[in-house]
């Protein structure tokens, strides 16, 4: 559910890491996250595109293990959650990187699909869509009281969320079938991550029918699932892909 998903405050800052020295790539990049897709869908897909199934490590941690590691971190002890106390965390050789968008951009530069464009203007367009989707997630209201949370979510769905989805709808109308036309990029991965949460009913108090007002965003879900990248990832990591709604 989105409540747990957002409350964990998993990486919302659009920073890009410095280039990782080529020699560190002798060691497989290792991603540490929960055994669900969550916000690291773009990272996993970009790593797969760049390094295939076996060129990186996808280490998962349970929520119980996370709690234990969090206690260690808060006590100043060695913890898998270092350096900032939350997930995801990626290690590349001796380098540790945090922040979902940063990881996705780095990995997106490496693969043959060029999920993160080399052209500055095209990258600018991709960055904008990433920020719009993440703003929607990060500003989603939370409250311990269910009725209050329901009211706030319903208001949010009619306000900022509706405005952002209309903007995404308009972007697809200008290009299509993907944000940059015929080329799938990280913008599409982040968009799918957001819209599929609504589609699946996991966006608490925002029903799947919310997408009825955005036919191009809805069509984008199917187009994205039908892409070669998604089909190849689903064949290699079927269970994780199924959890993410990428395949049946």
PDB file of C-alpha atoms in Angstrom:
ATOM      1  CA  UNK A   1       0.000   0.000   0.000  1.00  0.00           C
ATOM      2  CA  UNK A   2       1.101   3.529  -0.683  1.00  0.00           C
ATOM      3  CA  UNK A   3       0.969   4.456   2.999  1.00  0.00           C
ATOM      4  CA  UNK A   4       3.935   2.261   3.873  1.00  0.00           C
ATOM      5  CA  UNK A   5       5.545   3.040   0.545  1.00  0.00           C
ATOM      6  CA  UNK A   6       5.707   6.777   1.152  1.00  0.00           C
ATOM      7  CA  UNK A   7       6.220   6.773   4.925  1.00  0.00           C
ATOM      8  CA  UNK A   8       9.553   5.053   4.499  1.00  0.00           C
ATOM      9  CA  UNK A   9      10.790   8.240   2.772  1.00  0.00           C
ATOM     10  CA  UNK A  10      12.698   6.302   0.169  1.00  0.00           C
ATOM     11  CA  UNK A  11      14.787   8.744  -1.777  1.00  0.00           C
ATOM     12  CA  UNK A  12      13.187  11.737  -3.385  1.00  0.00           C
ATOM     13  CA  UNK A  13      16.081  13.942  -4.377  1.00  0.00           C
ATOM     14  CA  UNK A  14      17.019  14.354  -8.051  1.00  0.00           C
ATOM     15  CA  UNK A  15      20.785  14.287  -7.559  1.00  0.00           C
ATOM     16  CA  UNK A  16      23.155  12.551  -9.934  1.00  0.00           C
ATOM     17  CA  UNK A  17      26.264  10.794  -8.626  1.00  0.00           C
ATOM     18  CA  UNK A  18      29.702  11.552  -9.967  1.00  0.00           C
ATOM     19  CA  UNK A  19      30.912   9.218 -12.685  1.00  0.00           C
ATOM     20  CA  UNK A  20      31.927   5.910 -11.183  1.00  0.00           C
ATOM     21  CA  UNK A  21      35.534   5.088 -12.130  1.00  0.00           C
ATOM     22  CA  UNK A  22      35.710   2.398 -14.799  1.00  0.00           C
ATOM     23  CA  UNK A  23      37.948   0.203 -12.668  1.00  0.00           C
ATOM     24  CA  UNK A  24      35.249  -0.197 -10.018  1.00  0.00           C
ATOM     25  CA  UNK A  25      33.044  -1.931 -12.575  1.00  0.00           C
ATOM     26  CA  UNK A  26      35.182  -5.026 -12.118  1.00  0.00           C
ATOM     27  CA  UNK A  27      32.956  -5.529  -9.074  1.00  0.00           C
ATOM     28  CA  UNK A  28      29.263  -6.082  -9.676  1.00  0.00           C
ATOM     29  CA  UNK A  29      27.029  -3.191  -8.616  1.00  0.00           C
ATOM     30  CA  UNK A  30      24.846  -4.331  -5.709  1.00  0.00           C
ATOM     31  CA  UNK A  31      21.409  -2.914  -5.027  1.00  0.00           C
ATOM     32  CA  UNK A  32      19.900  -3.296  -1.557  1.00  0.00           C
ATOM     33  CA  UNK A  33      16.129  -2.889  -1.267  1.00  0.00           C
ATOM     34  CA  UNK A  34      12.994  -4.694  -0.151  1.00  0.00           C
ATOM     35  CA  UNK A  35      11.686  -7.751  -1.955  1.00  0.00           C
ATOM     36  CA  UNK A  36       9.054  -5.621  -3.667  1.00  0.00           C
ATOM     37  CA  UNK A  37       9.457  -3.290  -6.615  1.00  0.00           C
ATOM     38  CA  UNK A  38       8.428  -0.026  -4.936  1.00  0.00           C
ATOM     39  CA  UNK A  39      10.408   2.973  -6.058  1.00  0.00           C
ATOM     40  CA  UNK A  40      13.350   1.038  -7.454  1.00  0.00           C
ATOM     41  CA  UNK A  41      11.587  -0.137 -10.620  1.00  0.00           C
ATOM     42  CA  UNK A  42      13.631   2.359 -12.696  1.00  0.00           C
ATOM     43  CA  UNK A  43      16.862   1.237 -11.033  1.00  0.00           C
ATOM     44  CA  UNK A  44      16.268  -2.467 -11.574  1.00  0.00           C
ATOM     45  CA  UNK A  45      15.230  -2.006 -15.193  1.00  0.00           C
ATOM     46  CA  UNK A  46      18.180   0.268 -15.939  1.00  0.00           C
ATOM     47  CA  UNK A  47      20.652  -2.129 -14.312  1.00  0.00           C
ATOM     48  CA  UNK A  48      19.177  -5.013 -16.265  1.00  0.00           C
ATOM     49  CA  UNK A  49      19.385  -3.050 -19.513  1.00  0.00           C
ATOM     50  CA  UNK A  50      23.024  -2.170 -18.821  1.00  0.00           C
ATOM     51  CA  UNK A  51      24.339  -5.371 -17.234  1.00  0.00           C
ATOM     52  CA  UNK A  52      21.884  -8.146 -18.025  1.00  0.00           C
ATOM     53  CA  UNK A  53      20.647 -10.656 -15.481  1.00  0.00           C
ATOM     54  CA  UNK A  54      23.967 -11.649 -13.949  1.00  0.00           C
ATOM     55  CA  UNK A  55      26.040  -8.468 -14.132  1.00  0.00           C
ATOM     56  CA  UNK A  56      24.638  -6.974 -10.914  1.00  0.00           C
ATOM     57  CA  UNK A  57      23.341  -8.148  -7.548  1.00  0.00           C
ATOM     58  CA  UNK A  58      19.789  -7.555  -6.390  1.00  0.00           C
ATOM     59  CA  UNK A  59      19.974  -8.063  -2.629  1.00  0.00           C
ATOM     60  CA  UNK A  60      16.633  -7.949  -0.844  1.00  0.00           C
ATOM     61  CA  UNK A  61      15.820  -7.299   2.787  1.00  0.00           C
ATOM     62  CA  UNK A  62      12.627  -8.043   4.726  1.00  0.00           C
ATOM     63  CA  UNK A  63      10.743  -5.360   6.632  1.00  0.00           C
ATOM     64  CA  UNK A  64      11.711  -7.120   9.874  1.00  0.00           C
ATOM     65  CA  UNK A  65      15.386  -7.040   8.878  1.00  0.00           C
ATOM     66  CA  UNK A  66      14.988  -3.398   7.933  1.00  0.00           C
ATOM     67  CA  UNK A  67      13.695  -2.643  11.428  1.00  0.00           C
ATOM     68  CA  UNK A  68      16.688  -4.371  13.010  1.00  0.00           C
ATOM     69  CA  UNK A  69      19.131  -2.546  10.735  1.00  0.00           C
ATOM     70  CA  UNK A  70      17.385   0.738  11.514  1.00  0.00           C
ATOM     71  CA  UNK A  71      17.897   0.162  15.236  1.00  0.00           C
ATOM     72  CA  UNK A  72      21.604  -0.473  14.618  1.00  0.00           C
ATOM     73  CA  UNK A  73      21.873   2.672  12.511  1.00  0.00           C
ATOM     74  CA  UNK A  74      20.118   4.842  15.107  1.00  0.00           C
ATOM     75  CA  UNK A  75      22.432   3.431  17.802  1.00  0.00           C
ATOM     76  CA  UNK A  76      25.485   4.402  15.777  1.00  0.00           C
ATOM     77  CA  UNK A  77      26.396   0.811  14.997  1.00  0.00           C
ATOM     78  CA  UNK A  78      27.407  -0.684  11.642  1.00  0.00           C
ATOM     79  CA  UNK A  79      24.295  -1.076   9.525  1.00  0.00           C
ATOM     80  CA  UNK A  80      23.335  -2.017   5.989  1.00  0.00           C
ATOM     81  CA  UNK A  81      21.382   1.232   5.888  1.00  0.00           C
ATOM     82  CA  UNK A  82      24.489   3.425   6.047  1.00  0.00           C
ATOM     83  CA  UNK A  83      25.146   6.170   5.165  1.00  0.00           C
ATOM     84  CA  UNK A  84      21.707   7.812   5.548  1.00  0.00           C
ATOM     85  CA  UNK A  85      19.572   5.245   7.329  1.00  0.00           C
ATOM     86  CA  UNK A  86      17.130   4.306   4.592  1.00  0.00           C
ATOM     87  CA  UNK A  87      16.828   2.394   1.325  1.00  0.00           C
ATOM     88  CA  UNK A  88      17.724   1.901  -1.452  1.00  0.00           C
ATOM     89  CA  UNK A  89      21.505   1.711  -1.167  1.00  0.00           C
ATOM     90  CA  UNK A  90      23.815   0.771  -4.008  1.00  0.00           C
ATOM     91  CA  UNK A  91      27.472  -0.170  -3.817  1.00  0.00           C
ATOM     92  CA  UNK A  92      29.801  -0.102  -6.807  1.00  0.00           C
ATOM     93  CA  UNK A  93      33.204  -1.339  -5.704  1.00  0.00           C
ATOM     94  CA  UNK A  94      34.141   0.848  -2.728  1.00  0.00           C
ATOM     95  CA  UNK A  95      31.588   3.518  -3.620  1.00  0.00           C
ATOM     96  CA  UNK A  96      28.208   3.742  -1.880  1.00  0.00           C
ATOM     97  CA  UNK A  97      25.390   5.658  -3.544  1.00  0.00           C
ATOM     98  CA  UNK A  98      21.936   6.587  -2.241  1.00  0.00           C
ATOM     99  CA  UNK A  99      18.847   8.115  -3.917  1.00  0.00           C
ATOM    100  CA  UNK A 100      16.666   6.290  -6.415  1.00  0.00           C
ATOM    101  CA  UNK A 101      16.794   8.873  -9.192  1.00  0.00           C
ATOM    102  CA  UNK A 102      20.566   9.146  -8.987  1.00  0.00           C
ATOM    103  CA  UNK A 103      20.971   5.382  -9.307  1.00  0.00           C
ATOM    104  CA  UNK A 104      18.522   5.226 -12.208  1.00  0.00           C
ATOM    105  CA  UNK A 105      20.261   8.017 -14.105  1.00  0.00           C
ATOM    106  CA  UNK A 106      23.676   6.443 -13.626  1.00  0.00           C
ATOM    107  CA  UNK A 107      22.561   2.982 -14.741  1.00  0.00           C
ATOM    108  CA  UNK A 108      20.430   4.508 -17.478  1.00  0.00           C
ATOM    109  CA  UNK A 109      23.543   5.996 -19.074  1.00  0.00           C
ATOM    110  CA  UNK A 110      25.264   2.618 -19.310  1.00  0.00           C
ATOM    111  CA  UNK A 111      22.858   0.401 -21.230  1.00  0.00           C
ATOM    112  CA  UNK A 112      22.276  -0.009 -24.955  1.00  0.00           C
ATOM    113  CA  UNK A 113      18.785   1.470 -24.686  1.00  0.00           C
ATOM    114  CA  UNK A 114      20.158   4.766 -23.342  1.00  0.00           C
ATOM    115  CA  UNK A 115      17.273   5.084 -20.916  1.00  0.00           C
ATOM    116  CA  UNK A 116      18.845   8.347 -19.794  1.00  0.00           C
ATOM    117  CA  UNK A 117      19.586  10.374 -22.945  1.00  0.00           C
ATOM    118  CA  UNK A 118      23.025  11.772 -23.713  1.00  0.00           C
ATOM    119  CA  UNK A 119      21.514  14.786 -25.474  1.00  0.00           C
ATOM    120  CA  UNK A 120      21.141  17.559 -22.845  1.00  0.00           C
ATOM    121  CA  UNK A 121      17.738  18.761 -24.062  1.00  0.00           C
ATOM    122  CA  UNK A 122      16.299  15.262 -24.219  1.00  0.00           C
ATOM    123  CA  UNK A 123      17.690  14.555 -20.738  1.00  0.00           C
ATOM    124  CA  UNK A 124      16.060  17.807 -19.575  1.00  0.00           C
ATOM    125  CA  UNK A 125      12.674  16.518 -20.793  1.00  0.00           C
ATOM    126  CA  UNK A 126      13.197  13.204 -19.039  1.00  0.00           C
ATOM    127  CA  UNK A 127      14.225  14.910 -15.795  1.00  0.00           C
ATOM    128  CA  UNK A 128      11.059  16.990 -15.820  1.00  0.00           C
ATOM    129  CA  UNK A 129       8.786  13.952 -16.029  1.00  0.00           C
ATOM    130  CA  UNK A 130      10.758  12.170 -13.318  1.00  0.00           C
ATOM    131  CA  UNK A 131      10.238  15.191 -11.072  1.00  0.00           C
ATOM    132  CA  UNK A 132       6.515  15.424 -11.830  1.00  0.00           C
ATOM    133  CA  UNK A 133       5.961  11.762 -10.928  1.00  0.00           C
ATOM    134  CA  UNK A 134       8.074  11.971  -7.790  1.00  0.00           C
ATOM    135  CA  UNK A 135       6.367  15.196  -6.692  1.00  0.00           C
ATOM    136  CA  UNK A 136       3.040  13.380  -6.905  1.00  0.00           C
ATOM    137  CA  UNK A 137       4.311  10.558  -4.705  1.00  0.00           C
ATOM    138  CA  UNK A 138       6.186  12.702  -2.227  1.00  0.00           C
ATOM    139  CA  UNK A 139       3.298  15.130  -1.669  1.00  0.00           C
ATOM    140  CA  UNK A 140       0.701  12.400  -1.219  1.00  0.00           C
ATOM    141  CA  UNK A 141      -0.998  13.148   2.129  1.00  0.00           C
ATOM    142  CA  UNK A 142      -0.501  10.844   5.096  1.00  0.00           C
ATOM    143  CA  UNK A 143      -2.406  10.579   8.368  1.00  0.00           C
ATOM    144  CA  UNK A 144      -2.729   7.909  11.040  1.00  0.00           C
ATOM    145  CA  UNK A 145      -6.466   8.493  11.206  1.00  0.00           C
ATOM    146  CA  UNK A 146      -8.075   6.586   8.328  1.00  0.00           C
ATOM    147  CA  UNK A 147     -10.953   8.996   7.800  1.00  0.00           C
ATOM    148  CA  UNK A 148      -8.648  11.987   7.774  1.00  0.00           C
ATOM    149  CA  UNK A 149      -6.300  10.243   5.401  1.00  0.00           C
ATOM    150  CA  UNK A 150      -9.211   9.343   3.120  1.00  0.00           C
ATOM    151  CA  UNK A 151     -10.419  12.940   3.013  1.00  0.00           C
ATOM    152  CA  UNK A 152      -6.947  14.323   2.358  1.00  0.00           C
ATOM    153  CA  UNK A 153      -6.265  11.772  -0.411  1.00  0.00           C
ATOM    154  CA  UNK A 154      -9.563  12.518  -2.123  1.00  0.00           C
ATOM    155  CA  UNK A 155      -8.809  16.228  -2.048  1.00  0.00           C
ATOM    156  CA  UNK A 156      -5.303  15.571  -3.339  1.00  0.00           C
ATOM    157  CA  UNK A 157      -6.646  13.464  -6.208  1.00  0.00           C
ATOM    158  CA  UNK A 158      -8.816  16.386  -7.313  1.00  0.00           C
ATOM    159  CA  UNK A 159      -6.014  18.925  -6.905  1.00  0.00           C
ATOM    160  CA  UNK A 160      -2.281  18.489  -7.449  1.00  0.00           C
ATOM    161  CA  UNK A 161      -2.553  14.849  -8.508  1.00  0.00           C
ATOM    162  CA  UNK A 162      -5.144  15.615 -11.172  1.00  0.00           C
ATOM    163  CA  UNK A 163      -3.112  18.568 -12.412  1.00  0.00           C
ATOM    164  CA  UNK A 164       0.046  16.487 -12.683  1.00  0.00           C
ATOM    165  CA  UNK A 165      -1.718  13.634 -14.455  1.00  0.00           C
ATOM    166  CA  UNK A 166      -3.238  16.056 -16.946  1.00  0.00           C
ATOM    167  CA  UNK A 167       0.237  17.392 -17.630  1.00  0.00           C
ATOM    168  CA  UNK A 168       1.515  13.852 -18.225  1.00  0.00           C
ATOM    169  CA  UNK A 169      -1.487  13.190 -20.474  1.00  0.00           C
ATOM    170  CA  UNK A 170      -0.674  16.313 -22.493  1.00  0.00           C
ATOM    171  CA  UNK A 171       2.974  15.299 -22.834  1.00  0.00           C
ATOM    172  CA  UNK A 172       1.971  11.925 -24.255  1.00  0.00           C
ATOM    173  CA  UNK A 173      -0.454  13.642 -26.625  1.00  0.00           C
ATOM    174  CA  UNK A 174       2.405  15.733 -28.031  1.00  0.00           C
ATOM    175  CA  UNK A 175       4.679  12.737 -28.598  1.00  0.00           C
ATOM    176  CA  UNK A 176       3.529   9.198 -27.960  1.00  0.00           C
ATOM    177  CA  UNK A 177       3.592   6.331 -27.567  1.00  0.00           C
ATOM    178  CA  UNK A 178       6.343   7.234 -25.075  1.00  0.00           C
ATOM    179  CA  UNK A 179       7.251  10.577 -23.529  1.00  0.00           C
ATOM    180  CA  UNK A 180       9.974  11.172 -26.132  1.00  0.00           C
ATOM    181  CA  UNK A 181       8.011   9.665 -28.989  1.00  0.00           C
ATOM    182  CA  UNK A 182       9.184   6.262 -30.158  1.00  0.00           C
ATOM    183  CA  UNK A 183      12.034   6.026 -27.629  1.00  0.00           C
ATOM    184  CA  UNK A 184      11.480   4.505 -24.198  1.00  0.00           C
ATOM    185  CA  UNK A 185      13.366   6.368 -21.453  1.00  0.00           C
ATOM    186  CA  UNK A 186      13.459   6.651 -17.677  1.00  0.00           C
ATOM    187  CA  UNK A 187      10.602   9.135 -17.978  1.00  0.00           C
ATOM    188  CA  UNK A 188       8.353   6.277 -19.071  1.00  0.00           C
ATOM    189  CA  UNK A 189       9.592   3.986 -16.304  1.00  0.00           C
ATOM    190  CA  UNK A 190       8.826   6.548 -13.608  1.00  0.00           C
ATOM    191  CA  UNK A 191       5.454   7.312 -15.214  1.00  0.00           C
ATOM    192  CA  UNK A 192       4.572   3.612 -15.261  1.00  0.00           C
ATOM    193  CA  UNK A 193       5.589   3.270 -11.617  1.00  0.00           C
ATOM    194  CA  UNK A 194       3.120   5.977 -10.637  1.00  0.00           C
ATOM    195  CA  UNK A 195       0.201   5.119 -12.907  1.00  0.00           C
ATOM    196  CA  UNK A 196       0.420   1.366 -12.275  1.00  0.00           C
ATOM    197  CA  UNK A 197       0.005   1.997  -8.545  1.00  0.00           C
ATOM    198  CA  UNK A 198      -3.314   3.663  -9.275  1.00  0.00           C
ATOM    199  CA  UNK A 199      -4.279   0.954 -11.767  1.00  0.00           C
ATOM    200  CA  UNK A 200      -3.602  -1.823  -9.241  1.00  0.00           C
ATOM    201  CA  UNK A 201      -5.585  -0.193  -6.441  1.00  0.00           C
ATOM    202  CA  UNK A 202      -2.495   0.233  -4.265  1.00  0.00           C
ATOM    203  CA  UNK A 203      -2.826   4.018  -4.125  1.00  0.00           C
ATOM    204  CA  UNK A 204      -4.939   4.246  -0.979  1.00  0.00           C
ATOM    205  CA  UNK A 205      -8.252   6.078  -1.476  1.00  0.00           C
ATOM    206  CA  UNK A 206      -7.527   6.885  -5.123  1.00  0.00           C
ATOM    207  CA  UNK A 207      -9.485   4.276  -7.130  1.00  0.00           C
ATOM    208  CA  UNK A 208      -8.329   2.785 -10.429  1.00  0.00           C
ATOM    209  CA  UNK A 209     -11.179   4.690 -12.089  1.00  0.00           C
ATOM    210  CA  UNK A 210      -9.089   7.829 -11.549  1.00  0.00           C
ATOM    211  CA  UNK A 211      -7.240   6.844 -14.724  1.00  0.00           C
ATOM    212  CA  UNK A 212     -10.437   6.967 -16.787  1.00  0.00           C
ATOM    213  CA  UNK A 213      -9.845  10.670 -17.263  1.00  0.00           C
ATOM    214  CA  UNK A 214      -6.394  10.064 -18.748  1.00  0.00           C
ATOM    215  CA  UNK A 215      -6.712   7.678 -21.719  1.00  0.00           C
ATOM    216  CA  UNK A 216      -3.200   8.257 -23.044  1.00  0.00           C
ATOM    217  CA  UNK A 217      -1.665   7.518 -19.644  1.00  0.00           C
ATOM    218  CA  UNK A 218      -3.793   4.363 -19.521  1.00  0.00           C
ATOM    219  CA  UNK A 219      -2.661   3.348 -23.008  1.00  0.00           C
ATOM    220  CA  UNK A 220       0.935   4.024 -21.963  1.00  0.00           C
ATOM    221  CA  UNK A 221       0.654   1.263 -19.346  1.00  0.00           C
ATOM    222  CA  UNK A 222       0.004  -1.358 -22.017  1.00  0.00           C
ATOM    223  CA  UNK A 223       2.599   0.069 -24.394  1.00  0.00           C
ATOM    224  CA  UNK A 224       5.225   0.027 -21.668  1.00  0.00           C
ATOM    225  CA  UNK A 225       4.441  -3.574 -20.719  1.00  0.00           C
ATOM    226  CA  UNK A 226       4.792  -4.542 -24.366  1.00  0.00           C
ATOM    227  CA  UNK A 227       8.265  -3.036 -24.770  1.00  0.00           C
ATOM    228  CA  UNK A 228      11.248  -5.295 -25.405  1.00  0.00           C
ATOM    229  CA  UNK A 229      12.958  -4.110 -22.218  1.00  0.00           C
ATOM    230  CA  UNK A 230      10.021  -5.059 -20.016  1.00  0.00           C
ATOM    231  CA  UNK A 231       9.459  -8.398 -21.754  1.00  0.00           C
ATOM    232  CA  UNK A 232      13.129  -9.308 -21.414  1.00  0.00           C
ATOM    233  CA  UNK A 233      13.257  -8.256 -17.760  1.00  0.00           C
ATOM    234  CA  UNK A 234      10.066 -10.200 -17.049  1.00  0.00           C
ATOM    235  CA  UNK A 235      11.567 -13.328 -18.593  1.00  0.00           C
ATOM    236  CA  UNK A 236      14.700 -12.994 -16.452  1.00  0.00           C
ATOM    237  CA  UNK A 237      13.035 -11.913 -13.176  1.00  0.00           C
ATOM    238  CA  UNK A 238       9.491 -13.191 -13.518  1.00  0.00           C
ATOM    239  CA  UNK A 239       8.452 -13.118  -9.855  1.00  0.00           C
ATOM    240  CA  UNK A 240       9.685  -9.575  -9.273  1.00  0.00           C
ATOM    241  CA  UNK A 241       8.165  -8.429 -12.571  1.00  0.00           C
ATOM    242  CA  UNK A 242       4.847  -9.984 -11.601  1.00  0.00           C
ATOM    243  CA  UNK A 243       4.867  -8.169  -8.263  1.00  0.00           C
ATOM    244  CA  UNK A 244       5.424  -4.897 -10.133  1.00  0.00           C
ATOM    245  CA  UNK A 245       2.543  -5.503 -12.536  1.00  0.00           C
ATOM    246  CA  UNK A 246       4.883  -5.762 -15.493  1.00  0.00           C
ATOM    247  CA  UNK A 247       3.526  -9.145 -16.541  1.00  0.00           C
ATOM    248  CA  UNK A 248       0.950 -11.782 -15.571  1.00  0.00           C
TER     249      UNK A 248
END
